[in-house]
Amino acid sequence: MTQSREEFEARLRRIGAERYHDKHPFHDLLHSGGCTPTQVRAWVINRYAYQSAIPMKDAAFMSRVEDPALRRAWRSRIEDHDGTDTNEGGIERWLRLADAVGLDRDYVASKRGILPATTFAVEAYVRFVRDKTLLEAVAASLTELFAPKIHAARIEGLLANYAFADDSALSYFRNRLSEAPKDVAFGLKWVLDHADTAEKQDAAAEALIFKTNVLWAQLDAISAAYVAPGRIPPGGWQPDTHLIAVAA
Amino acid sequence: MTQSREEFEARLRRIGAERYHDKHPFHDLLHSGGCTPTQVRAWVINRYAYQSAIPMKDAAFMSRVEDPALRRAWRSRIEDHDGTDTNEGGIERWLRLADAVGLDRDYVASKRGILPATTFAVEAYVRFVRDKTLLEAVAASLTELFAPKIHAARIEGLLANYAFADDSALSYFRNRLSEAPKDVAFGLKWVLDHADTAEKQDAAAEALIFKTNVLWAQLDAISAAYVAPGRIPPGGWQPDTHLIAVAA
């Protein structure tokens, strides 16, 4: 039976409450100051896979949108990540975080050393957006509904607990605090407007669950490799390699 | 054998000299004032298929580009067509041309009435960019090398020969006079830099030939349907339908 707009929105929010990766133990470790420098670096390296793929995901979406107005509204997501004349962009900000934790940014940007499981999860997301309905693609983006809370917790936790953390290093998260709500307000309205049958509501909810899995799987991969008794798979980044000197 | 940069560029330019759609008889008819209002309208309706697909093509390209700098450079093509806060964009300009020739712009934008052969050609281009190498995708865009000449001829020919033609109606072509050279300078350099083996040069040349075919096929479709003794296929736009009143 088709849910009302309010019921359906509540259903989507419940998915976040139950499955968003703020619940993952690695985030507790990270935000509480429990991560070693190696674990922080492994997270920065692996999370770059996701950051760098997001504009490709958004371009894949736009390549399937017939409506110029929808493409125009969506384009700012790519600008937020790839940058503009007046905005360095999220990818560059992530590389500043890499600098701050003492990683060679060229190594991070090369994407060598990223765990295969991380890459597979990210690629699954890009492929999902390329292959599924536009509704499912937009619904998958709605994890942004739950992002501001985790970004705020992250800024607070990293600042309190790690010497590397300062405004420059954390500018990625600070910017997402304003960018994500704008995107998700648009995306949520679009999904609520277009999921007008029970079948579409189910598909949209499944898409959001899929996306929470994409995020969760990345933290599982990082934990399995770098949290004791971790086993780093062949080709994965080795601790204490590709470092640069940073101010103490 | 790998050609020198100069030889290879000359080869690409020869493809334009031999195969670009400025050689198509429909363009002679159009630019010389020989088109009936129906033929001009059929051209405006069908060419909208191409205009409206170009940003989807460019987004498909960007969805495959790993390098943020290349994505950033390419993004302006989408902005040129879809518009920005300060630029109405090429698609909107094309709809102003539709207004000027007395067509219901909503009908044009609906893409109903476009000839199947036109749609197939345009879709083949989007698919090509999605599936082929990045080199082939960029090489296919190099028909822009030959576009300023045809746009200049078109502005002059339409202004001289048709009552509907004025600065507003022709603004699409006027804007392309400055947009296309910027894009193609970037694209040509990229192709010359990356086509560094005979095999890649052959692939790039074939891609450019493919693209000239995409353009040519659209004019063949329009001619077959609307130039005597034309036969409009089922579903194709019917003359004197979907018109609006325009100032004489």
Short mmCIF file of C-alpha atoms in Angstrom, two decimals:
data_model
loop_
_atom_site.label_atom_id
_atom_site.label_comp_id
_atom_site.label_asym_id
_atom_site.label_seq_id
_atom_site.Cartn_x
_atom_site.Cartn_y
_atom_site.Cartn_z
CA MET A 1 0.00 0.00 0.00
CA THR A 2 1.34 3.40 -0.89
CA GLN A 3 2.52 5.28 2.19
CA SER A 4 1.67 8.91 2.80
CA ARG A 5 4.42 11.41 2.17
CA GLU A 6 5.02 11.71 5.92
CA GLU A 7 5.03 7.96 6.52
CA PHE A 8 7.41 7.41 3.66
CA GLU A 9 9.80 10.12 4.82
CA ALA A 10 9.76 8.60 8.31
CA ARG A 11 10.58 5.21 6.76
CA LEU A 12 13.59 6.70 4.98
CA ARG A 13 14.80 8.37 8.16
CA ARG A 14 14.44 5.09 10.05
CA ILE A 15 16.81 3.47 7.57
CA GLY A 16 19.40 6.05 8.55
CA ALA A 17 18.73 5.59 12.25
CA GLU A 18 19.29 1.86 11.90
CA ARG A 19 21.97 1.53 9.25
CA TYR A 20 23.94 4.75 8.65
CA HIS A 21 27.67 4.36 9.24
CA ASP A 22 27.70 6.66 12.25
CA LYS A 23 26.83 3.40 14.03
CA HIS A 24 30.02 1.71 12.85
CA PRO A 25 32.55 1.05 15.66
CA PHE A 26 35.36 2.49 13.54
CA HIS A 27 33.74 5.90 13.79
CA ASP A 28 33.58 5.64 17.58
CA LEU A 29 37.27 4.82 17.57
CA LEU A 30 38.05 7.69 15.20
CA HIS A 31 35.98 10.37 16.88
CA SER A 32 36.94 9.44 20.43
CA GLY A 33 40.66 9.74 19.76
CA GLY A 34 41.23 5.99 19.87
CA CYS A 35 42.72 5.69 16.38
CA THR A 36 46.45 5.32 15.91
CA PRO A 37 48.07 7.57 13.28
CA THR A 38 48.14 4.50 11.01
CA GLN A 39 44.42 3.98 11.39
CA VAL A 40 43.66 7.63 10.71
CA ARG A 41 45.86 7.50 7.61
CA ALA A 42 44.26 4.27 6.40
CA TRP A 43 40.88 5.95 6.70
CA VAL A 44 42.07 9.05 4.81
CA ILE A 45 43.56 6.91 2.02
CA ASN A 46 40.55 4.66 1.65
CA ARG A 47 37.92 7.33 1.98
CA TYR A 48 39.58 9.17 -0.92
CA ALA A 49 38.19 6.41 -3.17
CA TYR A 50 34.72 7.57 -2.27
CA GLN A 51 35.43 11.32 -2.41
CA SER A 52 37.04 11.09 -5.81
CA ALA A 53 34.26 8.96 -7.27
CA ILE A 54 31.38 11.17 -6.18
CA PRO A 55 31.62 13.62 -9.11
CA MET A 56 31.78 10.66 -11.51
CA LYS A 57 28.64 9.31 -9.86
CA ASP A 58 26.93 12.68 -10.21
CA ALA A 59 28.01 13.00 -13.85
CA ALA A 60 26.66 9.49 -14.49
CA PHE A 61 23.37 10.65 -13.05
CA MET A 62 23.31 13.79 -15.18
CA SER A 63 24.12 11.77 -18.29
CA ARG A 64 20.73 10.07 -17.88
CA VAL A 65 18.64 13.15 -17.06
CA GLU A 66 16.59 14.52 -19.97
CA ASP A 67 15.40 17.59 -18.09
CA PRO A 68 17.83 20.55 -18.31
CA ALA A 69 16.44 22.04 -15.08
CA LEU A 70 17.16 18.88 -13.11
CA ARG A 71 20.65 18.67 -14.61
CA ARG A 72 21.25 22.31 -13.68
CA ALA A 73 20.14 21.72 -10.10
CA TRP A 74 22.35 18.64 -9.82
CA ARG A 75 25.46 20.25 -11.31
CA SER A 76 26.37 22.10 -8.09
CA ARG A 77 27.23 18.74 -6.51
CA ILE A 78 30.01 18.29 -9.04
CA GLU A 79 31.15 21.86 -8.48
CA ASP A 80 31.24 21.28 -4.71
CA HIS A 81 33.62 18.35 -5.16
CA ASP A 82 35.68 19.24 -8.22
CA GLY A 83 35.88 22.94 -7.39
CA THR A 84 35.28 26.16 -9.27
CA ASP A 85 37.21 29.38 -9.83
CA THR A 86 36.27 30.50 -6.34
CA ASN A 87 35.99 27.18 -4.48
CA GLU A 88 38.86 24.71 -4.22
CA GLY A 89 36.36 21.86 -3.94
CA GLY A 90 35.95 18.83 -1.69
CA ILE A 91 38.56 16.64 -3.35
CA GLU A 92 41.25 19.27 -2.82
CA ARG A 93 40.07 19.72 0.76
CA TRP A 94 40.37 15.99 1.34
CA LEU A 95 43.95 16.13 0.08
CA ARG A 96 44.64 18.88 2.63
CA LEU A 97 43.50 16.42 5.28
CA ALA A 98 45.96 13.92 3.76
CA ASP A 99 48.72 16.54 4.10
CA ALA A 100 47.78 17.16 7.70
CA VAL A 101 47.99 13.50 8.72
CA GLY A 102 51.41 13.27 7.12
CA LEU A 103 50.56 11.39 3.92
CA ASP A 104 52.09 12.07 0.53
CA ARG A 105 49.10 13.61 -1.25
CA ASP A 106 50.23 12.34 -4.65
CA TYR A 107 50.18 8.82 -3.28
CA VAL A 108 46.68 9.35 -1.89
CA ALA A 109 45.47 10.85 -5.19
CA SER A 110 47.03 7.96 -7.14
CA LYS A 111 44.54 5.63 -5.40
CA ARG A 112 47.22 2.97 -5.15
CA GLY A 113 47.02 1.31 -1.77
CA ILE A 114 43.26 1.61 -1.47
CA LEU A 115 41.78 -1.67 -0.28
CA PRO A 116 40.04 -3.68 -3.02
CA ALA A 117 36.91 -3.97 -0.88
CA THR A 118 36.74 -0.18 -0.66
CA THR A 119 37.11 0.19 -4.41
CA PHE A 120 34.47 -2.45 -5.05
CA ALA A 121 31.99 -0.69 -2.79
CA VAL A 122 32.56 2.68 -4.44
CA GLU A 123 32.36 1.22 -7.93
CA ALA A 124 29.12 -0.49 -7.00
CA TYR A 125 27.67 2.91 -6.16
CA VAL A 126 28.73 4.52 -9.45
CA ARG A 127 27.34 1.54 -11.34
CA PHE A 128 24.10 1.66 -9.37
CA VAL A 129 23.55 5.27 -10.37
CA ARG A 130 24.37 4.49 -13.98
CA ASP A 131 22.05 1.48 -14.22
CA LYS A 132 19.07 1.95 -11.91
CA THR A 133 16.11 4.29 -12.24
CA LEU A 134 16.61 8.01 -11.62
CA LEU A 135 14.41 7.63 -8.54
CA GLU A 136 16.70 4.95 -7.09
CA ALA A 137 19.74 7.06 -7.94
CA VAL A 138 18.38 10.10 -6.12
CA ALA A 139 17.17 8.00 -3.20
CA ALA A 140 20.67 6.53 -2.81
CA SER A 141 22.03 10.05 -2.36
CA LEU A 142 19.80 10.59 0.67
CA THR A 143 22.39 9.30 3.11
CA GLU A 144 23.26 13.02 3.09
CA LEU A 145 20.22 13.36 5.36
CA PHE A 146 22.30 11.79 8.11
CA ALA A 147 25.67 13.35 7.25
CA PRO A 148 25.60 16.71 9.06
CA LYS A 149 25.33 14.99 12.43
CA ILE A 150 28.34 12.78 11.76
CA HIS A 151 30.35 15.67 10.29
CA ALA A 152 29.69 17.82 13.35
CA ALA A 153 30.66 14.94 15.66
CA ARG A 154 33.76 14.33 13.58
CA ILE A 155 34.92 17.94 13.68
CA GLU A 156 34.44 18.04 17.42
CA GLY A 157 36.06 14.65 18.05
CA LEU A 158 39.05 15.17 15.79
CA LEU A 159 39.74 18.67 17.12
CA ALA A 160 39.60 17.42 20.70
CA ASN A 161 41.72 14.34 20.22
CA TYR A 162 44.31 14.70 17.44
CA ALA A 163 47.23 17.07 17.07
CA PHE A 164 46.85 17.17 13.27
CA ALA A 165 43.30 18.50 13.45
CA ASP A 166 42.88 22.18 12.68
CA ASP A 167 40.57 24.31 10.55
CA SER A 168 42.54 23.67 7.37
CA ALA A 169 42.71 19.90 7.85
CA LEU A 170 39.01 19.67 8.65
CA SER A 171 37.73 22.13 6.06
CA TYR A 172 36.22 19.29 4.05
CA PHE A 173 33.81 18.45 6.85
CA ARG A 174 33.11 22.08 7.69
CA ASN A 175 32.08 22.74 4.09
CA ARG A 176 29.90 19.66 3.92
CA LEU A 177 27.92 21.04 6.86
CA SER A 178 26.50 23.68 4.52
CA GLU A 179 26.64 21.80 1.19
CA ALA A 180 24.94 18.56 2.22
CA PRO A 181 21.70 20.09 3.60
CA LYS A 182 21.15 22.06 0.38
CA ASP A 183 21.62 18.93 -1.74
CA VAL A 184 19.55 16.70 0.42
CA ALA A 185 16.64 19.11 0.71
CA PHE A 186 16.40 19.00 -3.08
CA GLY A 187 16.90 15.23 -3.24
CA LEU A 188 14.42 14.43 -0.51
CA LYS A 189 11.70 16.55 -2.10
CA TRP A 190 12.39 14.94 -5.46
CA VAL A 191 12.12 11.44 -4.02
CA LEU A 192 8.94 12.25 -2.07
CA ASP A 193 7.42 13.79 -5.21
CA HIS A 194 8.32 10.89 -7.49
CA ALA A 195 7.86 7.83 -5.26
CA ASP A 196 4.11 7.89 -5.77
CA THR A 197 3.37 4.16 -5.71
CA ALA A 198 4.16 1.47 -3.16
CA GLU A 199 6.46 -0.17 -5.68
CA LYS A 200 8.48 3.01 -6.17
CA GLN A 201 8.61 3.65 -2.43
CA ASP A 202 9.99 0.17 -1.89
CA ALA A 203 12.57 0.69 -4.62
CA ALA A 204 13.64 4.03 -3.15
CA ALA A 205 13.93 2.57 0.34
CA GLU A 206 16.01 -0.33 -1.00
CA ALA A 207 18.25 2.15 -2.79
CA LEU A 208 18.89 4.02 0.42
CA ILE A 209 19.66 0.75 2.20
CA PHE A 210 22.04 -0.14 -0.61
CA LYS A 211 23.83 3.16 -0.11
CA THR A 212 24.16 2.67 3.65
CA ASN A 213 25.77 -0.68 2.77
CA VAL A 214 28.24 1.05 0.44
CA LEU A 215 29.34 3.31 3.29
CA TRP A 216 29.40 0.58 5.94
CA ALA A 217 31.43 -1.80 3.76
CA GLN A 218 34.21 0.78 3.47
CA LEU A 219 34.60 0.98 7.25
CA ASP A 220 34.46 -2.80 7.54
CA ALA A 221 37.29 -3.04 5.03
CA ILE A 222 39.38 -0.48 6.88
CA SER A 223 38.71 -2.18 10.22
CA ALA A 224 39.52 -5.66 8.90
CA ALA A 225 42.84 -4.45 7.54
CA TYR A 226 44.02 -1.94 10.12
CA VAL A 227 42.28 -2.57 13.45
CA ALA A 228 43.90 -5.36 15.52
CA PRO A 229 44.17 -8.16 14.70
CA GLY A 230 43.98 -6.63 11.21
CA ARG A 231 45.28 -8.33 8.11
CA ILE A 232 46.24 -5.97 5.27
CA PRO A 233 45.48 -7.63 1.93
CA PRO A 234 48.12 -7.75 -0.84
CA GLY A 235 48.59 -4.29 -2.35
CA GLY A 236 46.96 -2.45 0.54
CA TRP A 237 48.74 0.57 2.02
CA GLN A 238 51.48 -0.46 4.44
CA PRO A 239 51.80 1.54 7.67
CA ASP A 240 54.63 4.06 7.79
CA THR A 241 55.02 4.22 4.02
CA HIS A 242 54.33 7.20 1.74
CA LEU A 243 54.67 9.65 4.61
CA ILE A 244 55.80 13.25 4.56
CA ALA A 245 57.23 15.27 7.39
CA VAL A 246 54.60 17.36 9.15
CA ALA A 247 54.91 20.08 11.74
CA ALA A 248 54.55 18.54 15.18
CA MET B 1 53.25 4.28 -38.66
CA THR B 2 52.68 6.98 -36.07
CA GLN B 3 52.11 10.34 -37.73
CA SER B 4 53.76 13.52 -36.49
CA ARG B 5 51.59 15.88 -34.52
CA GLU B 6 51.26 18.13 -37.59
CA GLU B 7 50.48 15.28 -39.98
CA PHE B 8 47.88 13.89 -37.63
CA GLU B 9 46.20 17.25 -37.13
CA ALA B 10 46.11 17.70 -40.91
CA ARG B 11 44.49 14.27 -41.21
CA LEU B 12 41.77 15.25 -38.73
CA ARG B 13 41.14 18.50 -40.58
CA ARG B 14 40.88 16.61 -43.87
CA ILE B 15 38.09 14.52 -42.38
CA GLY B 16 36.18 17.73 -41.81
CA ALA B 17 36.93 19.04 -45.26
CA GLU B 18 35.56 15.85 -46.79
CA ARG B 19 32.72 14.83 -44.49
CA TYR B 20 31.46 17.66 -42.26
CA HIS B 21 27.77 18.39 -42.72
CA ASP B 22 28.41 21.84 -44.17
CA LYS B 23 28.64 19.79 -47.40
CA HIS B 24 25.11 18.45 -47.01
CA PRO B 25 22.66 19.84 -49.62
CA PHE B 26 20.12 20.59 -46.90
CA HIS B 27 22.42 23.23 -45.51
CA ASP B 28 22.73 24.88 -48.94
CA LEU B 29 18.95 24.96 -49.12
CA LEU B 30 18.68 26.36 -45.59
CA HIS B 31 21.37 29.01 -45.83
CA SER B 32 20.41 30.19 -49.30
CA GLY B 33 16.81 30.90 -48.36
CA GLY B 34 15.48 27.91 -50.27
CA CYS B 35 13.77 26.25 -47.32
CA THR B 36 10.02 26.50 -46.87
CA PRO B 37 8.80 27.42 -43.37
CA THR B 38 7.93 23.75 -42.92
CA GLN B 39 11.47 22.69 -43.73
CA VAL B 40 12.97 25.26 -41.38
CA ARG B 41 10.64 24.09 -38.64
CA ALA B 42 11.43 20.43 -39.29
CA TRP B 43 15.09 21.29 -38.93
CA VAL B 44 14.51 23.20 -35.68
CA ILE B 45 12.45 20.32 -34.24
CA ASN B 46 14.88 17.61 -35.22
CA ARG B 47 18.04 19.46 -34.35
CA TYR B 48 16.65 19.91 -30.83
CA ALA B 49 17.29 16.19 -30.33
CA TYR B 50 20.98 16.87 -30.75
CA GLN B 51 21.09 20.09 -28.72
CA SER B 52 19.28 18.57 -25.81
CA ALA B 53 21.46 15.44 -25.76
CA ILE B 54 24.81 17.24 -25.77
CA PRO B 55 24.93 17.89 -22.01
CA MET B 56 24.00 14.24 -21.41
CA LYS B 57 26.87 13.26 -23.66
CA ASP B 58 29.25 15.55 -21.80
CA ALA B 59 28.06 14.23 -18.44
CA ALA B 60 28.58 10.67 -19.71
CA PHE B 61 32.13 11.67 -20.57
CA MET B 62 32.73 13.24 -17.16
CA SER B 63 31.34 10.15 -15.43
CA ARG B 64 34.30 8.23 -16.82
CA VAL B 65 37.03 10.77 -16.12
CA GLU B 66 39.16 10.03 -13.05
CA ASP B 67 41.10 13.29 -13.22
CA PRO B 68 39.33 16.17 -11.40
CA ALA B 69 41.21 18.75 -13.53
CA LEU B 70 39.92 17.23 -16.77
CA ARG B 71 36.40 17.05 -15.37
CA ARG B 72 36.64 20.70 -14.33
CA ALA B 73 37.81 21.74 -17.80
CA TRP B 74 35.01 19.78 -19.44
CA ARG B 75 32.24 21.05 -17.18
CA SER B 76 31.93 24.39 -18.99
CA ARG B 77 30.45 22.54 -21.97
CA ILE B 78 27.49 21.50 -19.84
CA GLU B 79 27.18 25.03 -18.48
CA ASP B 80 27.18 26.45 -22.03
CA HIS B 81 24.21 24.26 -22.95
CA ASP B 82 22.23 23.92 -19.73
CA GLY B 83 22.85 27.49 -18.61
CA THR B 84 24.04 29.15 -15.42
CA ASP B 85 22.80 31.97 -13.22
CA THR B 86 24.16 34.47 -15.74
CA ASN B 87 23.83 32.54 -19.02
CA GLU B 88 20.51 31.21 -20.28
CA GLY B 89 22.34 28.42 -22.12
CA GLY B 90 22.23 26.89 -25.59
CA ILE B 91 19.12 24.78 -25.08
CA GLU B 92 17.10 27.82 -24.06
CA ARG B 93 18.52 29.74 -27.02
CA TRP B 94 17.46 26.95 -29.34
CA LEU B 95 13.93 27.20 -27.96
CA ARG B 96 14.00 30.92 -28.75
CA LEU B 97 14.72 29.92 -32.33
CA ALA B 98 11.71 27.59 -32.10
CA ASP B 99 9.59 30.54 -30.92
CA ALA B 100 10.84 32.65 -33.80
CA VAL B 101 9.89 30.13 -36.48
CA GLY B 102 6.41 29.87 -35.00
CA LEU B 103 6.67 26.54 -33.23
CA ASP B 104 5.15 25.73 -29.85
CA ARG B 105 8.30 25.50 -27.75
CA ASP B 106 6.74 23.00 -25.36
CA TYR B 107 6.11 20.71 -28.30
CA VAL B 108 9.71 21.09 -29.44
CA ALA B 109 11.03 20.47 -25.92
CA SER B 110 8.80 17.41 -25.57
CA LYS B 111 10.80 15.78 -28.40
CA ARG B 112 7.64 14.23 -29.75
CA GLY B 113 7.67 14.46 -33.52
CA ILE B 114 11.42 14.07 -33.85
CA LEU B 115 12.22 11.59 -36.61
CA PRO B 116 13.34 8.18 -35.34
CA ALA B 117 16.45 8.33 -37.54
CA THR B 118 17.43 11.59 -35.85
CA THR B 119 16.94 10.11 -32.41
CA PHE B 120 18.92 7.01 -33.32
CA ALA B 121 21.84 9.08 -34.56
CA VAL B 122 21.92 11.22 -31.43
CA GLU B 123 21.61 8.21 -29.15
CA ALA B 124 24.46 6.54 -31.00
CA TYR B 125 26.64 9.51 -30.12
CA VAL B 126 25.78 9.45 -26.41
CA ARG B 127 26.39 5.70 -26.35
CA PHE B 128 29.69 6.09 -28.19
CA VAL B 129 30.93 8.53 -25.56
CA ARG B 130 29.77 6.25 -22.77
CA ASP B 131 31.38 3.10 -24.20
CA LYS B 132 34.51 4.03 -26.14
CA THR B 133 37.88 5.19 -24.88
CA LEU B 134 38.21 8.72 -23.55
CA LEU B 135 40.46 9.48 -26.53
CA GLU B 136 37.73 8.44 -28.96
CA ALA B 137 35.16 10.43 -26.99
CA VAL B 138 37.24 13.61 -27.14
CA ALA B 139 38.12 13.04 -30.80
CA ALA B 140 34.43 12.75 -31.65
CA SER B 141 33.88 16.21 -30.21
CA LEU B 142 36.35 17.72 -32.70
CA THR B 143 33.66 18.38 -35.29
CA GLU B 144 33.62 21.69 -33.37
CA LEU B 145 36.78 22.47 -35.37
CA PHE B 146 34.56 22.94 -38.38
CA ALA B 147 31.57 24.54 -36.67
CA PRO B 148 32.44 28.26 -36.58
CA LYS B 149 32.49 28.42 -40.38
CA ILE B 150 29.05 26.87 -40.69
CA HIS B 151 27.63 29.01 -37.88
CA ALA B 152 28.92 32.19 -39.49
CA ALA B 153 27.48 31.13 -42.86
CA ARG B 154 24.22 30.25 -41.18
CA ILE B 155 23.85 33.57 -39.39
CA GLU B 156 24.53 35.42 -42.61
CA GLY B 157 22.28 33.21 -44.74
CA LEU B 158 19.35 33.16 -42.34
CA LEU B 159 19.49 36.92 -41.70
CA ALA B 160 19.54 37.63 -45.43
CA ASN B 161 16.80 35.22 -46.39
CA TYR B 162 14.21 34.70 -43.66
CA ALA B 163 11.85 37.12 -41.97
CA PHE B 164 12.04 35.24 -38.66
CA ALA B 165 15.79 35.70 -38.39
CA ASP B 166 16.95 38.33 -35.93
CA ASP B 167 19.54 38.57 -33.16
CA SER B 168 17.30 36.88 -30.62
CA ALA B 169 16.37 33.98 -32.90
CA LEU B 170 19.97 33.40 -33.93
CA SER B 171 21.61 33.91 -30.55
CA TYR B 172 22.37 30.20 -30.30
CA PHE B 173 24.68 30.37 -33.30
CA ARG B 174 26.22 33.69 -32.27
CA ASN B 175 27.15 32.25 -28.88
CA ARG B 176 28.61 29.12 -30.39
CA LEU B 177 31.00 31.31 -32.38
CA SER B 178 32.83 32.06 -29.13
CA GLU B 179 32.09 28.85 -27.17
CA ALA B 180 33.11 26.27 -29.77
CA PRO B 181 36.69 27.55 -30.39
CA LYS B 182 37.45 27.50 -26.65
CA ASP B 183 36.22 23.91 -26.34
CA VAL B 184 37.89 22.66 -29.46
CA ALA B 185 41.27 24.21 -28.67
CA PHE B 186 41.26 22.19 -25.47
CA GLY B 187 39.97 19.03 -27.16
CA LEU B 188 42.36 19.20 -30.09
CA LYS B 189 45.37 19.61 -27.82
CA TRP B 190 44.17 16.72 -25.66
CA VAL B 191 43.76 14.45 -28.68
CA LEU B 192 47.14 15.43 -30.16
CA ASP B 193 48.78 14.84 -26.76
CA HIS B 194 47.16 11.46 -26.19
CA ALA B 195 47.07 9.90 -29.67
CA ASP B 196 50.71 8.89 -29.43
CA THR B 197 50.62 5.64 -31.38
CA ALA B 198 49.42 4.80 -34.89
CA GLU B 199 46.68 2.66 -33.39
CA LYS B 200 45.38 5.51 -31.24
CA GLN B 201 45.58 7.95 -34.14
CA ASP B 202 43.52 5.58 -36.27
CA ALA B 203 40.96 5.21 -33.48
CA ALA B 204 40.72 8.98 -33.03
CA ALA B 205 40.31 9.55 -36.76
CA GLU B 206 37.59 6.89 -36.92
CA ALA B 207 35.84 8.54 -33.99
CA LEU B 208 35.80 11.87 -35.81
CA ILE B 209 34.44 10.16 -38.93
CA PHE B 210 31.77 8.51 -36.79
CA LYS B 211 30.77 11.92 -35.47
CA THR B 212 30.53 13.45 -38.94
CA ASN B 213 28.21 10.54 -39.74
CA VAL B 214 26.04 11.36 -36.72
CA LEU B 215 25.61 14.92 -37.99
CA TRP B 216 25.11 13.95 -41.63
CA ALA B 217 22.51 11.29 -40.81
CA GLN B 218 20.34 13.91 -39.10
CA LEU B 219 20.19 16.03 -42.24
CA ASP B 220 19.53 12.97 -44.38
CA ALA B 221 16.59 12.12 -42.13
CA ILE B 222 15.19 15.65 -42.36
CA SER B 223 15.65 15.71 -46.12
CA ALA B 224 14.06 12.31 -46.65
CA ALA B 225 11.01 13.34 -44.66
CA TYR B 226 10.52 17.00 -45.60
CA VAL B 227 12.26 17.76 -48.92
CA ALA B 228 10.20 16.78 -51.98
CA PRO B 229 9.30 14.05 -52.62
CA GLY B 230 9.61 13.57 -48.87
CA ARG B 231 7.85 10.90 -46.92
CA ILE B 232 7.25 11.66 -43.25
CA PRO B 233 7.44 8.45 -41.23
CA PRO B 234 4.70 7.53 -38.72
CA GLY B 235 4.88 9.80 -35.68
CA GLY B 236 7.03 12.43 -37.38
CA TRP B 237 6.03 16.08 -37.04
CA GLN B 238 3.25 17.01 -39.45
CA PRO B 239 3.56 20.36 -41.26
CA ASP B 240 1.33 23.15 -39.93
CA THR B 241 0.80 21.49 -36.56
CA HIS B 242 1.98 22.73 -33.16
CA LEU B 243 2.31 26.29 -34.41
CA ILE B 244 2.00 29.54 -32.50
CA ALA B 245 1.20 32.98 -33.86
CA VAL B 246 4.33 35.04 -34.51
CA ALA B 247 4.72 38.70 -35.39
CA ALA B 248 4.97 39.06 -39.16
#
